Coordinates of N, CA, C and O in Angstrom, one line a residue:
M1353 N 79.9 -54.3 -29.1 CA 79.9 -52.9 -29.6 C 78.6 -52.6 -30.3 O 78.1 -53.4 -31.0
I1354 N 78.1 -51.5 -30.1 CA 76.8 -51.1 -30.6 C 76.7 -51.1 -32.1 O 75.7 -51.5 -32.7
L1355 N 77.8 -50.7 -32.8 CA 77.7 -50.6 -34.2 C 77.7 -51.9 -34.9 O 77.3 -52.0 -36.1
T1356 N 78.1 -53.0 -34.3 CA 78.1 -54.3 -34.9 C 76.8 -54.6 -35.6 O 76.8 -55.0 -36.8
G1357 N 75.7 -54.6 -34.9 CA 74.4 -54.9 -35.5 C 74.0 -53.9 -36.6 O 73.4 -54.2 -37.6
L1358 N 74.4 -52.6 -36.4 CA 74.0 -51.6 -37.3 C 74.8 -51.7 -38.7 O 74.2 -51.4 -39.7
T1359 N 76.0 -52.3 -38.6 CA 76.7 -52.4 -39.9 C 76.1 -53.4 -40.8 O 76.4 -53.4 -42.0
E1360 N 75.3 -54.2 -40.3 CA 74.6 -55.2 -41.2 C 73.7 -54.5 -42.2 O 73.3 -55.1 -43.2
M1361 N 73.4 -53.2 -42.0 CA 72.6 -52.5 -42.9 C 73.4 -52.2 -44.2 O 72.8 -51.9 -45.2
L1362 N 74.7 -52.3 -44.1 CA 75.5 -52.1 -45.3 C 75.6 -53.4 -46.2 O 76.0 -54.4 -45.6
S1363 N 75.4 -53.2 -47.4 CA 75.6 -54.3 -48.3 C 77.0 -54.1 -48.9 O 77.6 -53.0 -48.9
G1364 N 77.6 -55.2 -49.5 CA 78.9 -55.1 -50.1 C 78.9 -54.1 -51.3 O 79.9 -53.6 -51.6
E1365 N 77.7 -53.9 -51.9 CA 77.6 -53.1 -53.0 C 78.0 -51.6 -52.7 O 78.5 -50.9 -53.5
V1366 N 77.7 -51.2 -51.5 CA 78.1 -49.8 -51.0 C 79.6 -49.6 -51.3 O 80.0 -48.6 -51.7
F1367 N 80.4 -50.6 -51.0 CA 81.8 -50.5 -51.1 C 82.3 -50.5 -52.5 O 83.3 -49.9 -52.9
V1368 N 81.5 -51.3 -53.4 CA 81.8 -51.2 -54.8 C 81.5 -49.9 -55.4 O 82.2 -49.3 -56.1
E1369 N 80.3 -49.3 -55.0 CA 79.9 -48.0 -55.5 C 80.8 -46.9 -55.1 O 81.0 -46.0 -55.8
Q1370 N 81.5 -47.1 -53.9 CA 82.4 -46.1 -53.5 C 83.8 -46.3 -54.1 O 84.7 -45.5 -53.8
G1371 N 84.0 -47.3 -54.9 CA 85.2 -47.6 -55.5 C 86.3 -48.2 -54.6 O 87.5 -48.2 -54.9
L1372 N 85.9 -48.7 -53.5 CA 86.8 -49.3 -52.5 C 87.2 -50.7 -52.8 O 88.3 -51.2 -52.5
I1373 N 86.3 -51.5 -53.5 CA 86.5 -52.9 -53.9 C 85.9 -53.0 -55.3 O 85.0 -52.2 -55.7
T1374 N 86.3 -54.1 -55.9 CA 85.7 -54.4 -57.2 C 84.5 -55.4 -57.1 O 84.4 -56.1 -56.0
E1375 N 83.8 -55.6 -58.1 CA 82.7 -56.6 -58.1 C 83.3 -58.0 -57.8 O 82.7 -58.8 -57.1
D1376 N 84.4 -58.3 -58.5 CA 85.1 -59.6 -58.3 C 85.5 -59.8 -56.9 O 85.3 -60.9 -56.3
Q1377 N 86.1 -58.8 -56.2 CA 86.5 -58.9 -54.8 C 85.2 -59.2 -53.9 O 85.3 -60.0 -53.0
L1378 N 84.2 -58.5 -54.2 CA 82.9 -58.7 -53.4 C 82.4 -60.1 -53.6 O 82.1 -60.8 -52.7
A1379 N 82.4 -60.6 -54.9 CA 82.0 -62.0 -55.2 C 82.8 -63.0 -54.4 O 82.3 -64.0 -53.9
Q1380 N 84.1 -62.8 -54.4 CA 85.0 -63.7 -53.7 C 84.7 -63.7 -52.2 O 84.7 -64.8 -51.6
V1381 N 84.5 -62.6 -51.6 CA 84.2 -62.5 -50.2 C 82.9 -63.2 -49.9 O 82.7 -63.9 -48.9
L1382 N 81.9 -62.9 -50.7 CA 80.6 -63.5 -50.5 C 80.7 -65.0 -50.6 O 80.0 -65.8 -49.9
K1383 N 81.5 -65.5 -51.6 CA 81.7 -67.0 -51.8 C 82.3 -67.6 -50.5 O 81.9 -68.6 -50.0
K1384 N 83.3 -66.8 -50.0 CA 84.0 -67.3 -48.8 C 83.0 -67.3 -47.6 O 83.0 -68.3 -46.8
Q1385 N 82.1 -66.4 -47.5 CA 81.2 -66.4 -46.4 C 80.3 -67.6 -46.5 O 80.0 -68.3 -45.5
V1386 N 79.8 -68.0 -47.7 CA 79.0 -69.1 -47.9 C 79.8 -70.4 -47.5 O 79.3 -71.3 -46.8
S1387 N 81.0 -70.5 -48.0 CA 81.8 -71.7 -47.7 C 82.2 -71.8 -46.2 O 82.4 -72.9 -45.7
D1388 N 82.1 -70.7 -45.5 CA 82.3 -70.7 -44.0 C 81.0 -71.0 -43.3 O 81.0 -70.8 -42.1
G1389 N 80.0 -71.5 -44.0 CA 78.8 -71.8 -43.3 C 77.8 -70.7 -43.2 O 77.0 -70.6 -42.3
G1390 N 77.9 -69.7 -44.2 CA 77.0 -68.6 -44.1 C 77.2 -67.7 -42.9 O 76.3 -67.4 -42.2
S1391 N 78.4 -67.3 -42.8 CA 78.8 -66.5 -41.6 C 77.8 -65.4 -41.4 O 77.3 -64.7 -42.3
S1392 N 77.5 -65.2 -40.1 CA 76.6 -64.1 -39.7 C 77.3 -62.8 -39.5 O 76.7 -61.8 -39.2
R1393 N 78.6 -62.8 -39.7 CA 79.4 -61.5 -39.6 C 79.0 -60.6 -40.7 O 78.9 -61.0 -41.9
P1394 N 78.8 -59.3 -40.4 CA 78.5 -58.3 -41.4 C 79.6 -58.3 -42.5 O 80.8 -58.4 -42.2
I1395 N 79.1 -58.1 -43.7 CA 80.1 -58.1 -44.8 C 81.1 -57.0 -44.7 O 82.3 -57.2 -45.0
A1396 N 80.8 -55.9 -44.1 CA 81.8 -54.8 -43.8 C 82.9 -55.3 -42.9 O 84.1 -55.0 -43.2
R1397 N 82.6 -56.0 -41.9 CA 83.6 -56.6 -41.0 C 84.5 -57.6 -41.7 O 85.7 -57.6 -41.5
V1398 N 83.9 -58.4 -42.6 CA 84.7 -59.4 -43.3 C 85.6 -58.7 -44.3 O 86.8 -59.1 -44.4
L1399 N 85.2 -57.6 -44.9 CA 86.0 -56.9 -45.8 C 87.2 -56.3 -45.1 O 88.3 -56.2 -45.6
V1400 N 87.0 -55.8 -43.9 CA 88.1 -55.2 -43.1 C 89.0 -56.3 -42.7 O 90.3 -56.2 -42.8
E1401 N 88.5 -57.5 -42.2 CA 89.3 -58.6 -41.8 C 90.2 -59.1 -43.0 O 91.3 -59.6 -42.8
Q1402 N 89.6 -59.1 -44.2 CA 90.3 -59.6 -45.4 C 91.3 -58.5 -45.9 O 92.1 -58.8 -46.8
G1403 N 91.3 -57.4 -45.3 CA 92.3 -56.3 -45.7 C 91.9 -55.6 -47.0 O 92.7 -54.9 -47.6
L1404 N 90.6 -55.8 -47.4 CA 90.2 -55.2 -48.7 C 89.8 -53.7 -48.5 O 89.8 -52.9 -49.4
I1405 N 89.3 -53.4 -47.3 CA 89.0 -52.0 -46.9 C 89.5 -51.7 -45.5 O 89.8 -52.7 -44.8
S1406 N 89.7 -50.5 -45.2 CA 90.2 -50.1 -43.8 C 88.9 -49.9 -42.9 O 87.8 -49.8 -43.4
N1407 N 89.2 -50.0 -41.7 CA 88.1 -49.7 -40.7 C 87.6 -48.3 -40.9 O 86.4 -48.0 -40.8
M1408 N 88.5 -47.4 -41.3 CA 88.0 -46.0 -41.6 C 87.1 -45.9 -42.8 O 86.1 -45.2 -42.7
D1409 N 87.4 -46.7 -43.8 CA 86.5 -46.8 -45.0 C 85.1 -47.3 -44.6 O 84.1 -46.8 -45.0
R1410 N 85.1 -48.3 -43.7 CA 83.9 -48.9 -43.2 C 83.0 -47.9 -42.5 O 81.8 -47.7 -42.8
V1411 N 83.7 -47.1 -41.6 CA 83.0 -46.1 -40.8 C 82.5 -44.9 -41.7 O 81.4 -44.4 -41.6
K1412 N 83.3 -44.5 -42.7 CA 82.9 -43.5 -43.7 C 81.7 -43.9 -44.4 O 80.8 -43.1 -44.6
C1413 N 81.6 -45.2 -44.9 CA 80.5 -45.7 -45.6 C 79.2 -45.7 -44.7 O 78.1 -45.4 -45.2
L1414 N 79.4 -46.1 -43.5 CA 78.3 -46.0 -42.5 C 77.7 -44.6 -42.5 O 76.5 -44.4 -42.6
G1415 N 78.6 -43.6 -42.3 CA 78.2 -42.2 -42.2 C 77.5 -41.8 -43.5 O 76.4 -41.1 -43.4
K1416 N 78.0 -42.2 -44.6 CA 77.4 -41.8 -45.9 C 76.0 -42.4 -46.0 O 75.1 -41.7 -46.4
T1417 N 75.9 -43.7 -45.6 CA 74.6 -44.4 -45.7 C 73.6 -43.7 -44.8 O 72.4 -43.6 -45.2
W1418 N 74.0 -43.3 -43.6 CA 73.1 -42.7 -42.7 C 72.9 -41.2 -42.8 O 72.1 -40.6 -42.2
G1419 N 73.7 -40.6 -43.7 CA 73.6 -39.1 -43.9 C 74.2 -38.4 -42.7 O 73.8 -37.3 -42.4
I1420 N 75.2 -39.0 -42.1 CA 75.9 -38.3 -40.9 C 77.4 -38.1 -41.3 O 78.0 -39.0 -41.8
P1421 N 77.9 -36.9 -41.2 CA 79.2 -36.6 -41.6 C 80.3 -37.4 -40.8 O 80.1 -37.6 -39.6
F1422 N 81.3 -37.8 -41.5 CA 82.5 -38.5 -41.0 C 83.5 -37.4 -40.6 O 83.7 -36.4 -41.3
I1423 N 84.2 -37.7 -39.5 CA 85.3 -36.8 -39.1 C 86.4 -37.6 -38.7 O 86.3 -38.6 -37.9
D1424 N 87.6 -37.3 -39.2 CA 88.8 -38.0 -38.8 C 89.4 -37.1 -37.7 O 90.1 -36.1 -37.9
V1425 N 89.2 -37.6 -36.4 CA 89.7 -36.8 -35.3 C 91.2 -36.7 -35.1 O 91.7 -36.0 -34.3
T1426 N 91.9 -37.5 -35.9 CA 93.4 -37.5 -35.8 C 93.9 -36.3 -36.7 O 95.1 -36.1 -36.6
Q1427 N 93.1 -35.7 -37.5 CA 93.6 -34.6 -38.4 C 93.6 -33.2 -37.8 O 94.3 -32.3 -38.2
K1428 N 92.7 -33.0 -36.8 CA 92.6 -31.7 -36.2 C 92.1 -31.8 -34.7 O 91.3 -32.6 -34.4
D1429 N 92.7 -31.0 -33.8 CA 92.4 -31.1 -32.4 C 91.0 -30.4 -32.2 O 90.7 -29.4 -32.9
P1430 N 90.3 -30.9 -31.2 CA 89.0 -30.3 -30.9 C 89.2 -29.0 -30.2 O 90.3 -28.7 -29.7
D1431 N 88.2 -28.1 -30.4 CA 88.3 -26.8 -29.7 C 88.2 -26.9 -28.2 O 87.3 -27.7 -27.7
D1432 N 88.9 -26.1 -27.5 CA 88.9 -26.2 -26.0 C 87.5 -25.8 -25.5 O 87.0 -26.4 -24.5
E1433 N 86.8 -24.9 -26.2 CA 85.5 -24.5 -25.7 C 84.5 -25.6 -25.8 O 83.7 -25.9 -25.0
A1434 N 84.6 -26.4 -26.9 CA 83.8 -27.6 -27.1 C 84.1 -28.7 -26.0 O 83.2 -29.3 -25.4
L1435 N 85.4 -28.9 -25.8 CA 85.8 -29.9 -24.8 C 85.3 -29.6 -23.4 O 84.9 -30.5 -22.7
A1436 N 85.2 -28.3 -23.1 CA 84.8 -27.9 -21.8 C 83.3 -28.2 -21.6 O 82.8 -28.2 -20.4
K1437 N 82.5 -28.4 -22.6 CA 81.1 -28.6 -22.5 C 80.7 -29.9 -22.0 O 79.6 -30.1 -21.4
I1438 N 81.5 -30.9 -22.2 CA 81.1 -32.3 -21.7 C 82.2 -32.8 -20.8 O 83.4 -32.9 -21.2
P1439 N 81.9 -33.2 -19.6 CA 82.9 -33.7 -18.7 C 83.6 -35.0 -19.2 O 83.0 -35.8 -19.9
S1440 N 84.9 -35.1 -18.9 CA 85.7 -36.2 -19.4 C 85.1 -37.6 -19.1 O 85.1 -38.5 -19.9
P1441 N 84.7 -37.8 -17.8 CA 84.1 -39.1 -17.5 C 82.9 -39.5 -18.4 O 82.8 -40.6 -18.9
F1442 N 82.1 -38.5 -18.7 CA 81.0 -38.8 -19.6 C 81.5 -39.1 -21.0 O 81.0 -40.1 -21.6
A1443 N 82.4 -38.3 -21.5 CA 82.9 -38.5 -22.8 C 83.6 -39.9 -23.0 O 83.4 -40.6 -24.0
R1444 N 84.4 -40.3 -22.0 CA 85.0 -41.6 -22.0 C 84.0 -42.7 -22.0 O 84.1 -43.7 -22.7
R1445 N 83.1 -42.6 -21.1 CA 82.0 -43.7 -20.9 C 81.3 -43.9 -22.2 O 81.0 -45.0 -22.5
F1446 N 80.9 -42.8 -22.9 CA 80.0 -43.0 -24.0 C 80.7 -42.9 -25.4 O 80.1 -42.8 -26.4
K1447 N 82.1 -42.8 -25.3 CA 82.9 -42.7 -26.5 C 82.5 -41.6 -27.4 O 82.1 -41.8 -28.6
V1448 N 82.5 -40.4 -26.9 CA 82.2 -39.2 -27.6 C 83.3 -38.2 -27.4 O 84.0 -38.2 -26.5
L1449 N 83.4 -37.3 -28.4 CA 84.5 -36.3 -28.3 C 83.8 -35.0 -28.8 O 83.6 -34.8 -30.0
P1450 N 83.6 -34.0 -27.9 CA 83.1 -32.7 -28.3 C 84.1 -32.1 -29.2 O 85.3 -32.0 -28.8
Y1451 N 83.7 -31.6 -30.3 CA 84.7 -31.2 -31.3 C 84.7 -29.7 -31.6 O 85.7 -29.0 -31.5
T1452 N 83.6 -29.1 -32.0 CA 83.5 -27.7 -32.3 C 82.1 -27.2 -31.9 O 81.2 -28.0 -31.7
I1453 N 82.0 -25.9 -31.8 CA 80.7 -25.2 -31.6 C 80.5 -24.3 -32.8 O 81.4 -23.4 -33.0
E1454 N 79.5 -24.6 -33.5 CA 79.2 -23.8 -34.7 C 77.7 -23.5 -34.8 O 76.9 -24.4 -34.6
G1455 N 77.4 -22.3 -35.0 CA 75.9 -21.9 -35.1 C 75.1 -22.3 -33.9 O 74.0 -22.7 -34.1
G1456 N 75.7 -22.2 -32.7 CA 75.0 -22.6 -31.5 C 74.8 -24.1 -31.3 O 74.2 -24.5 -30.4
K1457 N 75.4 -24.9 -32.2 CA 75.3 -26.4 -32.0 C 76.7 -26.9 -31.6 O 77.7 -26.5 -32.1
L1458 N 76.7 -27.9 -30.8 CA 77.9 -28.6 -30.4 C 78.1 -29.8 -31.3 O 77.2 -30.7 -31.3
H1459 N 79.1 -29.8 -32.1 CA 79.4 -30.9 -33.0 C 80.3 -31.9 -32.2 O 81.3 -31.6 -31.6
V1460 N 79.8 -33.2 -32.2 CA 80.4 -34.2 -31.4 C 80.7 -35.4 -32.2 O 79.9 -36.0 -32.9
A1461 N 82.0 -35.8 -32.2 CA 82.4 -37.1 -32.8 C 82.0 -38.2 -31.9 O 82.1 -38.2 -30.7
M1462 N 81.3 -39.2 -32.6 CA 80.8 -40.4 -31.8 C 81.0 -41.7 -32.5 O 81.1 -41.7 -33.7
E1463 N 81.2 -42.7 -31.7 CA 81.3 -44.1 -32.3 C 79.9 -44.4 -32.9 O 79.8 -45.0 -34.0
N1464 N 78.8 -44.1 -32.2 CA 77.5 -44.5 -32.7 C 76.6 -43.2 -32.7 O 75.9 -42.9 -31.7
P1465 N 76.6 -42.5 -33.8 CA 75.9 -41.3 -33.9 C 74.4 -41.5 -34.0 O 73.6 -40.5 -34.1
L1466 N 73.9 -42.7 -33.9 CA 72.5 -43.0 -34.0 C 71.9 -43.2 -32.6 O 70.7 -43.4 -32.4
D1467 N 72.8 -43.2 -31.5 CA 72.3 -43.4 -30.2 C 71.6 -42.2 -29.6 O 72.3 -41.3 -29.1
V1468 N 70.3 -42.2 -29.7 CA 69.6 -41.0 -29.2 C 69.7 -40.8 -27.7 O 69.6 -39.7 -27.2
F1469 N 69.9 -41.9 -26.9 CA 70.1 -41.8 -25.5 C 71.3 -40.9 -25.2 O 71.2 -40.0 -24.4
I1470 N 72.4 -41.2 -25.8 CA 73.6 -40.4 -25.6 C 73.4 -39.0 -26.1 O 73.8 -38.0 -25.4
I1471 N 72.8 -38.8 -27.2 CA 72.6 -37.5 -27.8 C 71.7 -36.7 -26.8 O 72.0 -35.5 -26.5
D1472 N 70.6 -37.3 -26.4 CA 69.8 -36.6 -25.4 C 70.5 -36.2 -24.1 O 70.3 -35.2 -23.5
S1473 N 71.3 -37.2 -23.6 CA 72.1 -36.9 -22.4 C 73.0 -35.7 -22.6 O 73.2 -34.9 -21.7
M1474 N 73.7 -35.7 -23.8 CA 74.6 -34.5 -24.0 C 73.8 -33.2 -24.1 O 74.3 -32.2 -23.7
R1475 N 72.6 -33.3 -24.7 CA 71.8 -32.1 -24.9 C 71.4 -31.6 -23.5 O 71.5 -30.4 -23.2
Q1476 N 71.0 -32.5 -22.6 CA 70.7 -32.1 -21.2 C 71.9 -31.6 -20.5 O 71.8 -30.6 -19.7
E1477 N 73.0 -32.2 -20.6 CA 74.3 -31.8 -19.9 C 74.7 -30.4 -20.4 O 75.2 -29.7 -19.5
T1478 N 74.6 -30.1 -21.7 CA 75.2 -28.9 -22.2 C 74.1 -27.8 -22.4 O 74.5 -26.6 -22.5
G1479 N 72.9 -28.2 -22.5 CA 71.8 -27.2 -22.9 C 72.0 -26.7 -24.3 O 71.4 -25.7 -24.7
M1480 N 72.7 -27.5 -25.1 CA 72.9 -27.1 -26.5 C 72.3 -28.2 -27.5 O 72.2 -29.4 -27.1
E1481 N 72.0 -27.8 -28.7 CA 71.7 -28.8 -29.7 C 72.9 -29.5 -30.1 O 74.0 -29.0 -30.2
I1482 N 72.8 -30.8 -30.3 CA 73.9 -31.7 -30.6 C 73.9 -32.1 -32.1 O 72.9 -32.5 -32.6
E1483 N 75.1 -31.9 -32.7 CA 75.2 -32.3 -34.1 C 76.2 -33.5 -34.1 O 77.4 -33.3 -34.0
P1484 N 75.7 -34.7 -34.3 CA 76.6 -35.9 -34.2 C 77.4 -36.0 -35.5 O 76.9 -35.7 -36.6
M1485 N 78.6 -36.5 -35.4 CA 79.4 -36.9 -36.5 C 80.0 -38.3 -36.2 O 80.2 -38.6 -35.0
I1486 N 80.2 -39.1 -37.2 CA 80.7 -40.4 -37.0 C 82.2 -40.4 -37.0 O 82.8 -39.7 -37.9
A1487 N 82.8 -41.2 -36.2 CA 84.3 -41.3 -36.1 C 84.7 -42.7 -35.8 O 83.9 -43.5 -35.3
V1488 N 85.9 -43.1 -36.1 CA 86.5 -44.4 -35.8 C 86.7 -44.5 -34.3 O 87.3 -43.6 -33.7
D1489 N 86.1 -45.5 -33.7 CA 86.1 -45.7 -32.2 C 87.5 -45.5 -31.6 O 87.6 -44.7 -30.7
P1490 N 88.6 -46.2 -31.9 CA 89.8 -46.0 -31.2 C 90.4 -44.6 -31.3 O 91.2 -44.2 -30.5
D1491 N 89.9 -43.8 -32.3 CA 90.4 -42.5 -32.5 C 89.8 -41.5 -31.5 O 90.2 -40.4 -31.3
I1492 N 88.7 -41.9 -30.8 CA 88.0 -41.0 -29.9 C 88.5 -41.2 -28.5 O 87.8 -41.3 -27.5
G1493 N 89.8 -41.1 -28.4 CA 90.5 -41.1 -27.1 C 90.2 -39.8 -26.4 O 90.2 -38.7 -27.1
Y1494 N 90.0 -39.7 -25.2 CA 89.7 -38.5 -24.5 C 90.6 -38.4 -23.3 O 90.8 -39.3 -22.5

């Protein structure tokens, strides 16, 4: 998955700052990583595996770090007008969900909102400016 490498940009401190875990919990997870041979797994993934944060919390923190808004696509259905802008096969292939059109921009929920290839492809497909939003991958069913 594309985001795996990118999540390494998150330090465990981000989750402490957001009030999702304590300093003690972070220290325990870091100690466990060292005892496991210095695991190369991103700390965010380890925190999810340990049940200390949810995958949604991980994705929200990614969005906050990157300055990209998070959207919980399970809370509100996308607009039909937005859905019509991107063909279903394209949306499924690239794990995107056209969500709304506001101010002449197409707001799109994406697994990887940093993927300029996908954003450029959507721009060409729609003729619209694309406003990426980060969402949890399994939620982007189309």
